[in-house]
PDB file of C-alpha atoms in Angstrom:
ATOM      1  CA  GLY A   1     -59.256-111.940  35.207  1.00 74.00           C
ATOM      2  CA  GLN A   2     -61.834-113.763  36.617  1.00 82.00           C
ATOM      3  CA  GLN A   3     -60.879-116.958  38.544  1.00 90.00           C
ATOM      4  CA  VAL A   4     -62.574-120.384  39.712  1.00 94.00           C
ATOM      5  CA  MET A   5     -61.419-121.548  42.662  1.00 95.00           C
ATOM      6  CA  GLN A   6     -63.037-125.246  43.566  1.00 97.00           C
ATOM      7  CA  ILE A   7     -62.273-126.472  47.039  1.00 97.00           C
ATOM      8  CA  PRO A   8     -61.476-129.095  48.517  1.00 97.00           C
ATOM      9  CA  GLN A   9     -58.677-130.024  46.526  1.00 96.00           C
ATOM     10  CA  TYR A  10     -58.253-134.352  47.428  1.00 97.00           C
ATOM     11  CA  GLN A  11     -61.544-135.674  49.160  1.00 97.00           C
ATOM     12  CA  HIS A  12     -60.274-139.227  50.240  1.00 98.00           C
ATOM     13  CA  VAL A  13     -63.260-141.407  50.875  1.00 98.00           C
ATOM     14  CA  GLN A  14     -65.140-145.189  52.674  1.00 98.00           C
ATOM     15  CA  GLU A  15     -67.098-146.017  49.749  1.00 98.00           C
ATOM     16  CA  GLY A  16     -70.483-145.243  51.181  1.00 98.00           C
ATOM     17  CA  GLU A  17     -69.973-141.650  52.373  1.00 98.00           C
ATOM     18  CA  ASP A  18     -71.351-139.283  50.801  1.00 98.00           C
ATOM     19  CA  PHE A  19     -68.735-136.467  48.796  1.00 98.00           C
ATOM     20  CA  THR A  20     -68.295-132.579  48.459  1.00 98.00           C
ATOM     21  CA  THR A  21     -66.745-130.302  45.777  1.00 98.00           C
ATOM     22  CA  TYR A  22     -67.304-126.629  46.109  1.00 98.00           C
ATOM     23  CA  CYS A  23     -66.824-124.373  43.498  1.00 98.00           C
ATOM     24  CA  ASN A  24     -66.612-120.566  43.922  1.00 97.00           C
ATOM     25  CA  SER A  25     -66.772-117.765  40.849  1.00 96.00           C
ATOM     26  CA  SER A  26     -65.032-114.445  41.390  1.00 94.00           C
ATOM     27  CA  THR A  27     -67.885-113.317  38.950  1.00 94.00           C
ATOM     28  CA  THR A  28     -70.807-114.176  37.827  1.00 95.00           C
ATOM     29  CA  LEU A  29     -71.146-116.759  34.901  1.00 94.00           C
ATOM     30  CA  SER A  30     -73.982-117.349  32.429  1.00 93.00           C
ATOM     31  CA  ASN A  31     -74.163-120.804  33.349  1.00 95.00           C
ATOM     32  CA  ILE A  32     -71.627-123.723  34.897  1.00 97.00           C
ATOM     33  CA  GLN A  33     -70.230-126.814  33.660  1.00 97.00           C
ATOM     34  CA  TRP A  34     -69.114-130.375  36.098  1.00 98.00           C
ATOM     35  CA  TYR A  35     -66.530-132.754  34.346  1.00 98.00           C
ATOM     36  CA  LYS A  36     -65.387-136.237  35.712  1.00 98.00           C
ATOM     37  CA  GLN A  37     -62.005-136.870  35.040  1.00 98.00           C
ATOM     38  CA  ARG A  38     -60.809-140.675  35.680  1.00 98.00           C
ATOM     39  CA  PRO A  39     -57.927-141.055  35.585  1.00 96.00           C
ATOM     40  CA  GLY A  40     -55.913-141.670  32.779  1.00 95.00           C
ATOM     41  CA  GLY A  41     -58.451-139.614  31.022  1.00 97.00           C
ATOM     42  CA  HIS A  42     -59.345-137.173  29.708  1.00 98.00           C
ATOM     43  CA  PRO A  43     -62.020-134.517  31.427  1.00 98.00           C
ATOM     44  CA  VAL A  44     -66.015-135.875  29.792  1.00 98.00           C
ATOM     45  CA  PHE A  45     -69.543-133.805  30.557  1.00 97.00           C
ATOM     46  CA  LEU A  46     -71.762-134.367  33.289  1.00 98.00           C
ATOM     47  CA  ILE A  47     -74.353-131.750  33.490  1.00 97.00           C
ATOM     48  CA  GLN A  48     -74.124-127.871  32.797  1.00 97.00           C
ATOM     49  CA  LEU A  49     -76.756-125.469  34.917  1.00 97.00           C
ATOM     50  CA  VAL A  50     -77.802-122.163  33.410  1.00 96.00           C
ATOM     51  CA  LYS A  51     -80.953-120.904  35.623  1.00 97.00           C
ATOM     52  CA  SER A  52     -80.440-118.838  39.552  1.00 97.00           C
ATOM     53  CA  GLY A  53     -81.325-121.412  42.202  1.00 97.00           C
ATOM     54  CA  GLU A  54     -80.816-124.632  39.440  1.00 97.00           C
ATOM     55  CA  VAL A  55     -81.084-127.806  41.142  1.00 98.00           C
ATOM     56  CA  LYS A  56     -80.092-131.159  38.852  1.00 98.00           C
ATOM     57  CA  LYS A  57     -79.683-135.154  39.124  1.00 98.00           C
ATOM     58  CA  GLN A  58     -78.487-137.241  37.728  1.00 97.00           C
ATOM     59  CA  LYS A  59     -78.812-140.338  40.000  1.00 97.00           C
ATOM     60  CA  ARG A  60     -76.237-140.311  42.898  1.00 98.00           C
ATOM     61  CA  LEU A  61     -75.477-137.094  41.733  1.00 98.00           C
ATOM     62  CA  THR A  62     -77.181-133.563  43.117  1.00 98.00           C
ATOM     63  CA  PHE A  63     -75.735-130.587  41.321  1.00 98.00           C
ATOM     64  CA  GLN A  64     -76.709-126.682  42.560  1.00 98.00           C
ATOM     65  CA  PHE A  65     -75.819-123.510  41.126  1.00 98.00           C
ATOM     66  CA  GLY A  66     -76.065-120.831  43.464  1.00 97.00           C
ATOM     67  CA  GLU A  67     -78.726-117.693  43.600  1.00 96.00           C
ATOM     68  CA  ALA A  68     -75.888-114.584  42.884  1.00 96.00           C
ATOM     69  CA  LYS A  69     -74.900-117.755  40.126  1.00 96.00           C
ATOM     70  CA  LYS A  70     -71.097-117.238  41.665  1.00 97.00           C
ATOM     71  CA  ASN A  71     -71.127-120.297  43.021  1.00 97.00           C
ATOM     72  CA  SER A  72     -72.151-124.294  42.854  1.00 98.00           C
ATOM     73  CA  SER A  73     -71.727-127.625  44.652  1.00 98.00           C
ATOM     74  CA  LEU A  74     -71.784-131.481  43.662  1.00 98.00           C
ATOM     75  CA  HIS A  75     -72.717-133.680  45.807  1.00 98.00           C
ATOM     76  CA  ILE A  76     -72.832-137.494  45.387  1.00 98.00           C
ATOM     77  CA  THR A  77     -74.407-139.782  48.083  1.00 98.00           C
ATOM     78  CA  ALA A  78     -73.309-143.169  49.148  1.00 98.00           C
ATOM     79  CA  THR A  79     -70.357-142.481  47.239  1.00 98.00           C
ATOM     80  CA  GLN A  80     -69.022-146.476  45.181  1.00 98.00           C
ATOM     81  CA  THR A  81     -65.504-147.428  43.969  1.00 97.00           C
ATOM     82  CA  THR A  82     -67.438-146.410  39.980  1.00 97.00           C
ATOM     83  CA  ASP A  83     -67.456-142.425  41.680  1.00 98.00           C
ATOM     84  CA  VAL A  84     -63.287-142.314  41.201  1.00 98.00           C
ATOM     85  CA  GLY A  85     -61.950-139.182  39.846  1.00 98.00           C
ATOM     86  CA  THR A  86     -61.705-136.317  39.473  1.00 98.00           C
ATOM     87  CA  TYR A  87     -64.364-133.169  39.282  1.00 98.00           C
ATOM     88  CA  PHE A  88     -63.289-130.069  37.361  1.00 98.00           C
ATOM     89  CA  CYS A  89     -66.504-127.634  37.549  1.00 97.00           C
ATOM     90  CA  ALA A  90     -66.115-124.206  34.906  1.00 96.00           C
ATOM     91  CA  GLY A  91     -67.108-121.477  33.386  1.00 94.00           C
ATOM     92  CA  PRO A  92     -66.974-119.166  30.543  1.00 92.00           C
ATOM     93  CA  GLY A  93     -65.913-115.690  30.605  1.00 88.00           C
ATOM     94  CA  ASP A  94     -66.830-112.465  29.681  1.00 85.00           C
ATOM     95  CA  ASN A  95     -64.239-112.926  26.373  1.00 87.00           C
ATOM     96  CA  ASN A  96     -65.744-116.059  25.423  1.00 87.00           C
ATOM     97  CA  ASP A  97     -62.893-118.150  26.569  1.00 92.00           C
ATOM     98  CA  MET A  98     -63.022-120.522  29.411  1.00 92.00           C
ATOM     99  CA  ARG A  99     -62.104-121.080  33.345  1.00 94.00           C
ATOM    100  CA  PHE A 100     -61.859-124.363  34.825  1.00 95.00           C
ATOM    101  CA  GLY A 101     -61.173-124.768  38.951  1.00 95.00           C
ATOM    102  CA  ALA A 102     -58.396-126.863  39.323  1.00 95.00           C
ATOM    103  CA  GLY A 103     -60.450-129.506  40.972  1.00 97.00           C
ATOM    104  CA  THR A 104     -61.388-131.436  43.212  1.00 97.00           C
ATOM    105  CA  ARG A 105     -60.221-135.500  43.329  1.00 97.00           C
ATOM    106  CA  LEU A 106     -61.954-138.134  44.685  1.00 98.00           C
ATOM    107  CA  THR A 107     -60.716-141.760  45.945  1.00 98.00           C
ATOM    108  CA  VAL A 108     -62.955-144.353  47.269  1.00 98.00           C
ATOM    109  CA  LYS A 109     -61.504-146.663  49.875  1.00 96.00           C
ATOM    110  CA  PRO A 110     -63.029-149.841  49.396  1.00 94.00           C
TER     111      PRO A 110
ATOM    112  CA  GLU B   1     -68.145-141.496  16.206  1.00 89.00           C
ATOM    113  CA  ALA B   2     -67.879-138.388  17.123  1.00 87.00           C
ATOM    114  CA  GLN B   3     -65.448-137.449  18.629  1.00 95.00           C
ATOM    115  CA  VAL B   4     -61.314-134.752  18.749  1.00 98.00           C
ATOM    116  CA  THR B   5     -58.845-136.800  18.249  1.00 98.00           C
ATOM    117  CA  GLN B   6     -54.982-135.832  19.307  1.00 98.00           C
ATOM    118  CA  ASN B   7     -51.747-136.838  17.654  1.00 98.00           C
ATOM    119  CA  PRO B   8     -48.852-137.655  19.323  1.00 98.00           C
ATOM    120  CA  ARG B   9     -50.354-139.379  23.102  1.00 98.00           C
ATOM    121  CA  TYR B  10     -46.747-138.683  23.613  1.00 98.00           C
ATOM    122  CA  LEU B  11     -43.799-137.411  23.099  1.00 97.00           C
ATOM    123  CA  ILE B  12     -40.617-136.809  24.427  1.00 97.00           C
ATOM    124  CA  THR B  13     -38.220-134.078  22.805  1.00 96.00           C
ATOM    125  CA  VAL B  14     -35.503-131.287  23.798  1.00 97.00           C
ATOM    126  CA  THR B  15     -35.405-128.051  24.359  1.00 97.00           C
ATOM    127  CA  GLY B  16     -34.977-125.892  21.336  1.00 97.00           C
ATOM    128  CA  LYS B  17     -36.786-128.103  18.875  1.00 97.00           C
ATOM    129  CA  LYS B  18     -40.193-127.351  17.373  1.00 97.00           C
ATOM    130  CA  LEU B  19     -43.094-129.613  17.209  1.00 98.00           C
ATOM    131  CA  THR B  20     -46.900-129.678  16.378  1.00 98.00           C
ATOM    132  CA  VAL B  21     -49.744-131.682  18.173  1.00 98.00           C
ATOM    133  CA  THR B  22     -53.340-131.570  16.228  1.00 98.00           C
ATOM    134  CA  CYS B  23     -56.267-131.694  17.138  1.00 98.00           C
ATOM    135  CA  SER B  24     -58.709-132.859  14.657  1.00 98.00           C
ATOM    136  CA  GLN B  25     -62.965-132.814  15.681  1.00 98.00           C
ATOM    137  CA  ASN B  26     -65.625-134.888  13.622  1.00 96.00           C
ATOM    138  CA  MET B  27     -68.960-132.400  14.883  1.00 96.00           C
ATOM    139  CA  ASN B  28     -68.729-129.357  12.567  1.00 95.00           C
ATOM    140  CA  HIS B  29     -67.581-127.586  15.638  1.00 96.00           C
ATOM    141  CA  GLU B  30     -67.015-122.888  15.788  1.00 95.00           C
ATOM    142  CA  TYR B  31     -65.480-124.165  19.167  1.00 96.00           C
ATOM    143  CA  MET B  32     -61.979-125.866  19.742  1.00 97.00           C
ATOM    144  CA  SER B  33     -59.618-125.248  21.893  1.00 97.00           C
ATOM    145  CA  TRP B  34     -56.245-125.959  24.241  1.00 98.00           C
ATOM    146  CA  TYR B  35     -55.705-126.954  27.599  1.00 98.00           C
ATOM    147  CA  ARG B  36     -51.972-127.970  29.463  1.00 98.00           C
ATOM    148  CA  GLN B  37     -53.252-129.742  33.023  1.00 98.00           C
ATOM    149  CA  ASP B  38     -50.271-130.281  35.705  1.00 95.00           C
ATOM    150  CA  PRO B  39     -51.171-131.555  38.742  1.00 90.00           C
ATOM    151  CA  GLY B  40     -53.483-128.596  41.783  1.00 87.00           C
ATOM    152  CA  LEU B  41     -53.411-126.582  38.462  1.00 90.00           C
ATOM    153  CA  GLY B  42     -55.958-128.191  36.862  1.00 92.00           C
ATOM    154  CA  LEU B  43     -56.939-127.131  33.767  1.00 96.00           C
ATOM    155  CA  ARG B  44     -55.983-123.913  31.684  1.00 96.00           C
ATOM    156  CA  GLN B  45     -57.020-122.301  28.395  1.00 96.00           C
ATOM    157  CA  ILE B  46     -53.642-121.915  26.482  1.00 98.00           C
ATOM    158  CA  TYR B  47     -55.610-120.392  22.849  1.00 98.00           C
ATOM    159  CA  TYR B  48     -58.608-120.541  21.896  1.00 97.00           C
ATOM    160  CA  SER B  49     -61.173-119.690  19.108  1.00 97.00           C
ATOM    161  CA  MET B  50     -64.886-119.587  17.814  1.00 94.00           C
ATOM    162  CA  ASN B  51     -64.410-120.043  14.463  1.00 93.00           C
ATOM    163  CA  VAL B  52     -62.464-120.501  11.353  1.00 94.00           C
ATOM    164  CA  GLU B  53     -59.406-117.529  11.390  1.00 92.00           C
ATOM    165  CA  VAL B  54     -59.999-116.969  14.740  1.00 93.00           C
ATOM    166  CA  THR B  55     -58.600-117.207  17.697  1.00 96.00           C
ATOM    167  CA  ASP B  56     -57.424-115.839  20.816  1.00 96.00           C
ATOM    168  CA  LYS B  57     -54.875-115.754  23.736  1.00 96.00           C
ATOM    169  CA  GLY B  58     -56.697-118.497  27.124  1.00 95.00           C
ATOM    170  CA  ASP B  59     -54.859-118.025  30.178  1.00 93.00           C
ATOM    171  CA  VAL B  60     -51.091-119.332  29.761  1.00 96.00           C
ATOM    172  CA  PRO B  61     -50.636-118.670  26.274  1.00 98.00           C
ATOM    173  CA  GLU B  62     -47.607-117.412  26.142  1.00 97.00           C
ATOM    174  CA  GLY B  63     -44.867-120.179  23.340  1.00 97.00           C
ATOM    175  CA  TYR B  64     -47.981-120.929  21.952  1.00 98.00           C
ATOM    176  CA  LYS B  65     -48.869-120.496  18.377  1.00 98.00           C
ATOM    177  CA  VAL B  66     -52.858-121.659  17.171  1.00 98.00           C
ATOM    178  CA  SER B  67     -54.033-121.980  13.461  1.00 96.00           C
ATOM    179  CA  ARG B  68     -57.111-122.426  12.761  1.00 97.00           C
ATOM    180  CA  LYS B  69     -57.189-122.886   8.620  1.00 97.00           C
ATOM    181  CA  GLU B  70     -59.863-125.036   9.146  1.00 96.00           C
ATOM    182  CA  LYS B  71     -63.200-125.681  10.370  1.00 96.00           C
ATOM    183  CA  ARG B  72     -61.745-129.140  12.388  1.00 97.00           C
ATOM    184  CA  ASN B  73     -58.097-128.587  12.825  1.00 98.00           C
ATOM    185  CA  PHE B  74     -56.191-126.974  15.423  1.00 98.00           C
ATOM    186  CA  PRO B  75     -53.331-127.389  15.598  1.00 98.00           C
ATOM    187  CA  LEU B  76     -50.863-126.448  18.750  1.00 98.00           C
ATOM    188  CA  ILE B  77     -47.518-124.906  18.289  1.00 98.00           C
ATOM    189  CA  LEU B  78     -44.838-125.041  20.430  1.00 98.00           C
ATOM    190  CA  GLU B  79     -41.541-122.828  18.560  1.00 96.00           C
ATOM    191  CA  SER B  80     -38.740-122.811  21.413  1.00 97.00           C
ATOM    192  CA  PRO B  81     -40.254-126.320  24.347  1.00 98.00           C
ATOM    193  CA  SER B  82     -38.946-125.317  27.405  1.00 98.00           C
ATOM    194  CA  PRO B  83     -39.081-128.218  30.746  1.00 98.00           C
ATOM    195  CA  ASN B  84     -41.312-125.572  31.513  1.00 97.00           C
ATOM    196  CA  GLN B  85     -44.307-126.301  28.832  1.00 98.00           C
ATOM    197  CA  THR B  86     -43.902-130.367  29.880  1.00 98.00           C
ATOM    198  CA  SER B  87     -47.026-130.781  30.657  1.00 98.00           C
ATOM    199  CA  LEU B  88     -50.619-133.084  29.723  1.00 98.00           C
ATOM    200  CA  TYR B  89     -52.358-131.499  27.147  1.00 98.00           C
ATOM    201  CA  PHE B  90     -55.231-131.708  26.200  1.00 98.00           C
ATOM    202  CA  CYS B  91     -57.914-130.381  22.628  1.00 98.00           C
ATOM    203  CA  ALA B  92     -60.940-129.687  22.823  1.00 98.00           C
ATOM    204  CA  SER B  93     -64.472-128.707  21.008  1.00 97.00           C
ATOM    205  CA  SER B  94     -67.225-127.475  21.282  1.00 96.00           C
ATOM    206  CA  SER B  95     -71.125-126.288  19.724  1.00 93.00           C
ATOM    207  CA  ARG B  96     -70.536-122.608  20.559  1.00 83.00           C
ATOM    208  CA  GLY B  97     -67.727-121.424  23.593  1.00 78.00           C
ATOM    209  CA  GLY B  98     -68.532-121.764  27.431  1.00 75.00           C
ATOM    210  CA  TYR B  99     -73.009-122.214  26.470  1.00 82.00           C
ATOM    211  CA  TYR B 100     -71.681-125.649  25.610  1.00 89.00           C
ATOM    212  CA  GLU B 101     -70.789-128.344  26.557  1.00 93.00           C
ATOM    213  CA  GLN B 102     -66.507-128.988  25.508  1.00 95.00           C
ATOM    214  CA  PHE B 103     -65.643-132.976  24.048  1.00 97.00           C
ATOM    215  CA  PHE B 104     -62.017-133.528  25.366  1.00 98.00           C
ATOM    216  CA  GLY B 105     -59.483-135.915  22.714  1.00 98.00           C
ATOM    217  CA  PRO B 106     -57.745-137.925  24.417  1.00 98.00           C
ATOM    218  CA  GLY B 107     -54.747-136.339  25.604  1.00 98.00           C
ATOM    219  CA  THR B 108     -51.275-136.085  24.338  1.00 98.00           C
ATOM    220  CA  ARG B 109     -48.599-135.722  27.568  1.00 98.00           C
ATOM    221  CA  LEU B 110     -45.837-133.467  26.395  1.00 98.00           C
ATOM    222  CA  THR B 111     -41.903-134.321  28.169  1.00 98.00           C
ATOM    223  CA  VAL B 112     -38.924-131.497  27.317  1.00 98.00           C
ATOM    224  CA  LEU B 113     -36.147-132.348  28.141  1.00 97.00           C
TER     225      LEU B 113
END
């Protein structure tokens, strides 16, 4: 069945360093969504990408959707302690189910 | 305020004792689903519902039941819980499945002894 893989599983950075998490799907996606889960919290929607090759920015966050619509990335420039959390990518399956990646847990050292 | 609510937030129970986790949304969303979150495995979909009286199995449905008798409610039922169902559970809703953002509830931490 469809799989969504995400790497790395963990990333520890010094405040001010950049961070990137990568997401790969075994099948083409109609769209990809990114979520952030703060420690002890619930996932919160960040953004959705729909078009092949799409790039969207939210302040220090840059999201990309691959040309083949099978991969995506989230890049954070100059991390801050407020960026701490787990970042998930997710995409719809063929049967209206939702597939989430395993997540990348980001910790930031002040 | 638009939200998804779950109850209880925390539950400790024993093997075999039937339990229900309630989920309700006030956004008139058609799509609702349940996920479990386990370390290293991310969010795995248990069941989802496209609309009232329509439910489908997700990735890990074994040991769970759901029902969707009303649009706003989507309870998760564990008829005979086992220790391997100890997990963090999230209910979520969206206006139309995977094509729109998912709104998550606060989570229910379940421990089965």
